[in-house]
CSV table of C-alpha atoms in Angstrom, one decimal:
chain,number,residue,atom,x,y,z
A,43,MET,CA,-19.3,-22.5,15.7
A,44,ILE,CA,-16.9,-20.7,16.9
A,45,MET,CA,-13.4,-22.0,18.5
A,46,ASN,CA,-10.1,-21.1,19.7
A,47,ARG,CA,-10.2,-16.9,18.8
A,48,LYS,CA,-7.1,-15.0,18.8
A,49,LEU,CA,-5.9,-11.5,18.2
A,50,MET,CA,-2.1,-10.2,17.9
A,51,LEU,CA,-1.3,-6.9,17.4
A,52,LEU,CA,2.1,-6.2,15.3
A,53,LYS,CA,3.4,-2.0,15.7
A,54,CYS,CA,4.5,-1.2,11.8
A,55,SER,CA,7.6,2.0,10.9
A,56,LEU,CA,6.5,5.0,11.0
A,57,LEU,CA,7.1,7.1,7.5
A,58,LEU,CA,9.0,4.0,5.9
A,59,PRO,CA,8.4,2.2,2.9
A,60,LEU,CA,7.0,-1.5,4.6
A,61,GLY,CA,9.8,-1.3,7.1
A,62,SER,CA,8.6,-4.1,9.9
A,63,CYS,CA,6.2,-6.0,8.4
A,64,VAL,CA,7.7,-6.9,5.1
A,65,HIS,CA,4.8,-7.8,2.3
A,66,GLU,CA,5.2,-8.4,-1.6
A,67,LEU,CA,6.4,-5.2,-3.9
A,68,SER,CA,7.3,-3.6,-0.5
A,69,ALA,CA,8.7,-1.0,-2.5
A,70,ILE,CA,5.7,0.3,-4.3
A,71,GLY,CA,3.7,0.1,-0.9
A,72,VAL,CA,3.7,3.3,1.3
A,73,SER,CA,2.7,3.9,4.9
A,74,GLU,CA,2.8,8.0,5.7
A,75,ILE,CA,1.3,7.0,9.8
A,76,VAL,CA,1.8,5.0,12.3
A,77,TYR,CA,-0.1,1.7,11.7
A,78,SER,CA,-0.6,-1.3,13.8
A,79,ASP,CA,-0.8,-5.7,11.5
A,80,VAL,CA,-4.3,-7.7,13.7
A,81,VAL,CA,-4.0,-11.1,13.4
A,82,ILE,CA,-7.2,-12.7,13.6
A,83,ARG,CA,-7.4,-16.6,13.7
A,84,GLU,CA,-10.0,-19.2,14.7
A,85,ASP,CA,-9.1,-23.2,14.4
A,86,GLY,CA,-11.2,-26.3,13.8
A,87,GLU,CA,-11.2,-29.7,13.4
A,88,LEU,CA,-9.0,-31.8,11.1
A,89,GLY,CA,-7.0,-29.3,11.3
A,90,SER,CA,-9.0,-26.6,9.7
A,91,TYR,CA,-8.0,-22.5,10.3
A,92,VAL,CA,-8.9,-19.3,8.9
A,93,GLN,CA,-7.2,-17.0,9.0
A,94,ALA,CA,-6.2,-12.9,8.4
A,95,THR,CA,-4.4,-10.4,8.4
A,96,TYR,CA,-5.0,-6.2,7.7
A,97,PRO,CA,-3.9,-3.3,8.9
A,98,ALA,CA,-4.7,-1.0,12.0
A,99,LEU,CA,-4.7,2.1,12.2
A,100,SER,CA,-4.9,4.7,15.0
A,101,GLY,CA,-5.3,8.7,15.7
A,102,SER,CA,-7.4,11.2,14.2
A,103,ARG,CA,-10.8,10.9,13.8
A,104,ALA,CA,-10.8,10.2,9.7
A,105,GLN,CA,-7.9,7.7,10.8
A,106,SER,CA,-10.2,5.7,13.5
A,107,MET,CA,-12.7,5.9,10.1
A,108,LEU,CA,-10.4,4.4,7.2
A,109,SER,CA,-9.2,1.8,9.8
A,110,GLU,CA,-13.1,1.0,10.9
A,111,ALA,CA,-13.6,0.6,7.1
A,112,ILE,CA,-10.9,-1.9,6.9
A,113,ARG,CA,-11.6,-4.1,9.9
A,114,ASP,CA,-15.4,-4.4,9.0
A,115,ALA,CA,-14.0,-5.0,5.4
A,116,VAL,CA,-11.7,-8.1,6.1
A,117,ILE,CA,-14.4,-9.3,9.5
A,118,VAL,CA,-16.8,-9.8,6.5
A,119,ARG,CA,-14.3,-12.2,4.1
A,120,PHE,CA,-13.0,-13.7,7.5
A,121,ASP,CA,-16.5,-14.9,8.8
A,122,GLU,CA,-17.4,-16.0,5.1
A,123,TRP,CA,-14.1,-18.6,5.7
A,124,ARG,CA,-15.2,-19.3,8.6
A,125,ASP,CA,-19.0,-20.1,8.4
A,126,PHE,CA,-17.7,-22.7,5.2
A,127,VAL,CA,-14.1,-24.1,6.2
A,128,ILE,CA,-14.8,-24.3,10.0
A,129,THR,CA,-18.0,-25.7,9.6
A,130,ARG,CA,-17.6,-27.7,6.6
A,131,SER,CA,-14.5,-29.6,8.5
A,132,ALA,CA,-16.4,-30.1,11.8
A,133,LYS,CA,-19.1,-31.9,10.0
A,134,SER,CA,-16.4,-33.7,8.0
A,135,ALA,CA,-14.5,-34.4,11.1
A,136,GLU,CA,-18.8,-36.2,12.5
A,137,GLY,CA,-19.3,-37.7,9.2
A,138,MET,CA,-15.2,-39.8,9.9
A,139,LYS,CA,-16.6,-40.7,13.5
A,140,SER,CA,-19.5,-42.8,11.8
A,141,GLU,CA,-18.3,-44.0,8.0
A,142,PRO,CA,-14.5,-43.5,8.6
A,143,ASP,CA,-13.8,-44.9,4.4
A,144,ASP,CA,-15.6,-42.2,3.6
A,145,TYR,CA,-13.3,-39.7,3.9
A,146,GLY,CA,-10.3,-39.7,3.0
A,147,LEU,CA,-6.8,-36.9,2.7
A,148,SER,CA,-8.4,-33.5,1.3
A,149,HIS,CA,-10.6,-33.7,4.2
A,150,TRP,CA,-8.3,-32.0,5.8
A,151,GLY,CA,-6.1,-29.5,6.8
A,152,TRP,CA,-8.3,-27.0,5.1
A,153,ARG,CA,-7.8,-22.9,5.1
A,154,THR,CA,-8.0,-19.9,4.4
A,155,GLU,CA,-5.6,-17.2,4.8
A,156,GLY,CA,-5.6,-13.3,4.6
A,157,THR,CA,-2.9,-11.6,3.5
A,158,TYR,CA,-2.3,-7.6,2.0
A,159,PHE,CA,-1.0,-6.2,0.3
A,160,LEU,CA,0.0,-2.4,0.4
A,161,GLY,CA,-0.4,0.4,-1.3
A,162,HIS,CA,-1.1,3.6,0.3
A,163,LEU,CA,-1.2,4.6,4.4
A,164,GLY,CA,-2.1,7.6,4.4
A,165,GLU,CA,-4.2,10.7,7.0
A,166,THR,CA,-7.4,10.7,5.0
A,167,SER,CA,-6.9,7.7,2.8
A,168,VAL,CA,-5.8,4.5,2.7
A,169,SER,CA,-5.3,1.6,0.1
A,170,LEU,CA,-4.5,-2.6,0.4
A,171,CYS,CA,-5.0,-5.6,-1.4
A,172,MET,CA,-6.4,-8.8,0.2
A,173,LYS,CA,-4.9,-12.1,-0.7
A,174,GLU,CA,-7.0,-14.8,-0.6
A,175,TYR,CA,-4.6,-17.9,-0.2
A,176,GLY,CA,-7.9,-21.3,0.7
A,177,TYR,CA,-7.5,-24.3,0.2
A,178,THR,CA,-10.7,-26.9,0.5
A,179,GLY,CA,-9.5,-30.4,-0.8
A,180,GLY,CA,-7.8,-31.2,-4.2
A,181,ALA,CA,-5.1,-31.3,-6.2
A,182,HIS,CA,-3.7,-28.0,-4.5
A,183,GLY,CA,-5.2,-23.9,-2.5
A,184,ASN,CA,-5.4,-21.5,-5.0
A,185,TRP,CA,-5.9,-18.2,-3.6
A,186,SER,CA,-7.7,-14.8,-5.2
A,187,PHE,CA,-7.7,-10.7,-4.9
A,188,PHE,CA,-10.5,-8.1,-3.7
A,189,PRO,CA,-9.3,-4.7,-3.3
A,190,VAL,CA,-9.9,-2.0,0.2
A,191,ASN,CA,-9.3,1.3,-0.2
A,192,TYR,CA,-11.4,4.2,1.4
A,193,MET,CA,-11.1,7.7,1.4
A,194,TRP,CA,-12.6,10.4,4.3
A,195,ASP,CA,-14.8,13.4,2.4
A,196,GLY,CA,-14.5,15.9,5.2
A,197,ASP,CA,-17.7,13.5,7.1
A,198,THR,CA,-17.8,10.0,6.1
A,199,VAL,CA,-15.4,7.6,4.2
A,200,LYS,CA,-15.9,6.9,1.0
A,201,GLU,CA,-15.8,4.0,-1.2
A,202,VAL,CA,-12.6,4.1,-4.0
A,203,ILE,CA,-13.2,2.5,-7.3
A,204,ILE,CA,-11.4,2.8,-10.2
A,205,SER,CA,-12.8,5.7,-11.9
A,206,ASP,CA,-12.5,7.4,-8.6
A,207,LEU,CA,-9.1,8.4,-9.5
A,208,PHE,CA,-9.7,9.9,-13.1
A,209,ASP,CA,-10.5,12.5,-14.6
A,210,GLY,CA,-13.6,12.3,-16.3
A,211,GLU,CA,-13.4,14.3,-19.2
A,212,ARG,CA,-9.8,13.0,-20.8
A,213,PRO,CA,-9.6,8.8,-21.9
A,214,TRP,CA,-8.3,7.4,-19.6
A,215,MET,CA,-9.7,4.3,-20.1
A,216,PRO,CA,-7.5,3.3,-23.0
A,217,ARG,CA,-4.2,4.3,-21.8
A,218,LEU,CA,-4.7,2.0,-18.2
A,219,ASP,CA,-6.1,-1.2,-20.3
A,220,ALA,CA,-2.3,-0.3,-22.3
A,221,ALA,CA,-0.2,-0.5,-20.2
A,222,ILE,CA,-1.7,-3.1,-17.7
A,223,ARG,CA,-0.9,-4.5,-21.7
A,224,ARG,CA,2.5,-3.9,-21.8
A,225,GLU,CA,3.1,-5.0,-17.9
A,226,HIS,CA,1.2,-8.1,-18.8
A,227,ILE,CA,3.7,-9.1,-21.7
A,228,THR,CA,6.8,-8.7,-19.9
A,229,LEU,CA,5.8,-10.8,-16.9
A,230,LEU,CA,4.7,-13.1,-19.3
A,231,GLU,CA,7.9,-12.8,-21.0
A,232,ARG,CA,10.0,-14.3,-17.6
A,233,ARG,CA,8.0,-16.8,-16.8
A,234,ASN,CA,6.5,-18.1,-20.0
A,235,ALA,CA,8.9,-20.4,-22.3
A,236,ASN,CA,6.2,-20.7,-25.0
A,237,LYS,CA,8.2,-18.1,-27.7
A,238,ASP,CA,5.1,-18.5,-30.5
A,239,TYR,CA,2.5,-17.9,-27.7
A,240,VAL,CA,4.9,-14.9,-25.8
A,241,ALA,CA,5.2,-13.4,-29.5
A,242,GLU,CA,1.4,-13.5,-30.5
A,243,MET,CA,1.1,-11.6,-26.9
A,244,LYS,CA,3.1,-9.1,-28.4
A,245,ALA,CA,1.3,-8.8,-31.3
A,246,ASP,CA,-1.7,-6.9,-29.6
A,247,LEU,CA,0.5,-3.9,-27.4
A,248,GLY,CA,-2.0,-1.5,-27.6
A,249,GLY,CA,-4.2,-3.1,-25.2
A,250,VAL,CA,-7.3,-5.2,-24.7
A,251,PRO,CA,-11.0,-3.1,-23.6
A,252,GLY,CA,-11.6,-2.6,-20.7
A,253,MET,CA,-8.5,-4.9,-19.7
A,254,HIS,CA,-9.0,-3.1,-15.7
A,255,ARG,CA,-12.7,-3.8,-15.3
A,256,GLY,CA,-13.6,-5.2,-12.3
A,257,VAL,CA,-10.0,-6.3,-11.6
A,258,PRO,CA,-8.8,-5.8,-7.3
A,259,PHE,CA,-6.3,-2.9,-7.2
A,260,SER,CA,-4.5,-0.8,-4.8
A,261,PHE,CA,-3.0,2.5,-5.8
A,262,SER,CA,-0.1,5.2,-3.5
A,263,SER,CA,2.1,8.2,-5.0
A,264,ARG,CA,4.0,5.6,-6.8
A,265,GLY,CA,1.8,4.1,-9.2
A,266,ILE,CA,-1.7,1.4,-8.9
A,267,VAL,CA,-0.8,-2.0,-8.4
A,268,PHE,CA,-3.5,-3.9,-10.8
A,269,TYR,CA,-3.5,-8.5,-9.3
A,270,PHE,CA,-4.8,-11.0,-11.6
A,271,ALA,CA,-5.2,-13.7,-10.0
A,272,PRO,CA,-5.2,-17.2,-11.3
A,273,TYR,CA,-6.9,-18.6,-14.7
A,274,PHE,CA,-7.5,-14.9,-15.4
A,275,LEU,CA,-5.6,-13.9,-17.6
A,276,GLY,CA,-3.5,-18.1,-18.1
A,277,SER,CA,-3.0,-21.5,-16.2
A,278,PHE,CA,-2.5,-22.1,-12.3
A,279,VAL,CA,1.0,-22.2,-14.0
A,280,GLU,CA,1.9,-19.3,-15.0
A,281,GLY,CA,0.0,-17.7,-10.7
A,282,ASP,CA,-1.1,-14.7,-10.6
A,283,PHE,CA,0.0,-11.0,-12.5
A,284,LEU,CA,0.1,-8.3,-10.2
A,285,VAL,CA,0.9,-5.8,-12.7
A,286,PHE,CA,2.1,-2.6,-11.5
A,287,VAL,CA,1.3,0.7,-13.8
A,288,PRO,CA,4.0,3.0,-12.7
A,289,THR,CA,2.5,6.9,-11.9
A,290,ALA,CA,4.2,8.6,-14.5
A,291,ASP,CA,2.3,6.4,-17.4
A,292,ILE,CA,-0.2,8.1,-16.1
A,293,GLN,CA,-0.1,11.4,-14.3
A,294,ASP,CA,-1.2,13.2,-16.7
A,295,MET,CA,-4.7,11.5,-16.5
A,296,LEU,CA,-5.8,12.2,-13.6
A,297,ALA,CA,-7.8,14.2,-11.1
A,298,PRO,CA,-6.1,16.5,-9.4
A,299,ASP,CA,-8.4,16.4,-6.6
A,300,GLY,CA,-9.0,12.5,-6.3
A,301,PRO,CA,-7.3,9.9,-3.9
A,302,MET,CA,-4.2,9.3,-6.6
A,303,GLY,CA,-3.8,13.2,-7.2
A,304,ARG,CA,-3.3,14.4,-3.5
A,305,LEU,CA,-1.1,12.3,-2.9
A,306,LEU,CA,1.2,13.7,-5.3
A,307,LYS,CA,0.3,17.7,-4.4
């Protein structure tokens, strides 16, 4: 069921790190081109809704194709949210008519909201990470992340995975895992008052093998951000961990002609 579909465009700045469209980690995100924020939303029963915001590019054929890839990735997720949130809320609303005592407050206000963290928007590559916050009853909502990373190879759009950024002949994985671990500990020290626990974590600063695997990421000329959702590295109270690895820590491991290496030329 589709109800009250809305679409809005918000213009953003040229050659500025997130001027008028402000997101977290804005000091890291870089846009080399003009883009617009597209907001799509559908409203359902009992105050439910699904909404997503994503950047749209225009200009060259490459930019148009990259923009389509971003849109398609977000729309797939949006449709999944809609099929759950809007459909379930409609069923709850119908059930309340015949069995109102079976439905409490937790059936109201279901929603999923998709926002994004900008990594890089350029002529031949784009990188961002979507944050999906959802509430479908219970004490509190939760959120997760998924990456939207693509490059134009001169003919088609290709999805970028983490290994595409690095020189396959170099031992980049241990270096990357160690850098992630160090920043994780730095963030942990700021938000966890249990000194014994933090000290235990600090005892192993060499990195956790494979810590980067399967973790959503975004990249720019400034570095890579890894997005660890709640519960991934600790309790829900600790929240998510957005771990930034500066380019300087890994530059000698990057593939010169890879998506990130090209940004440094």
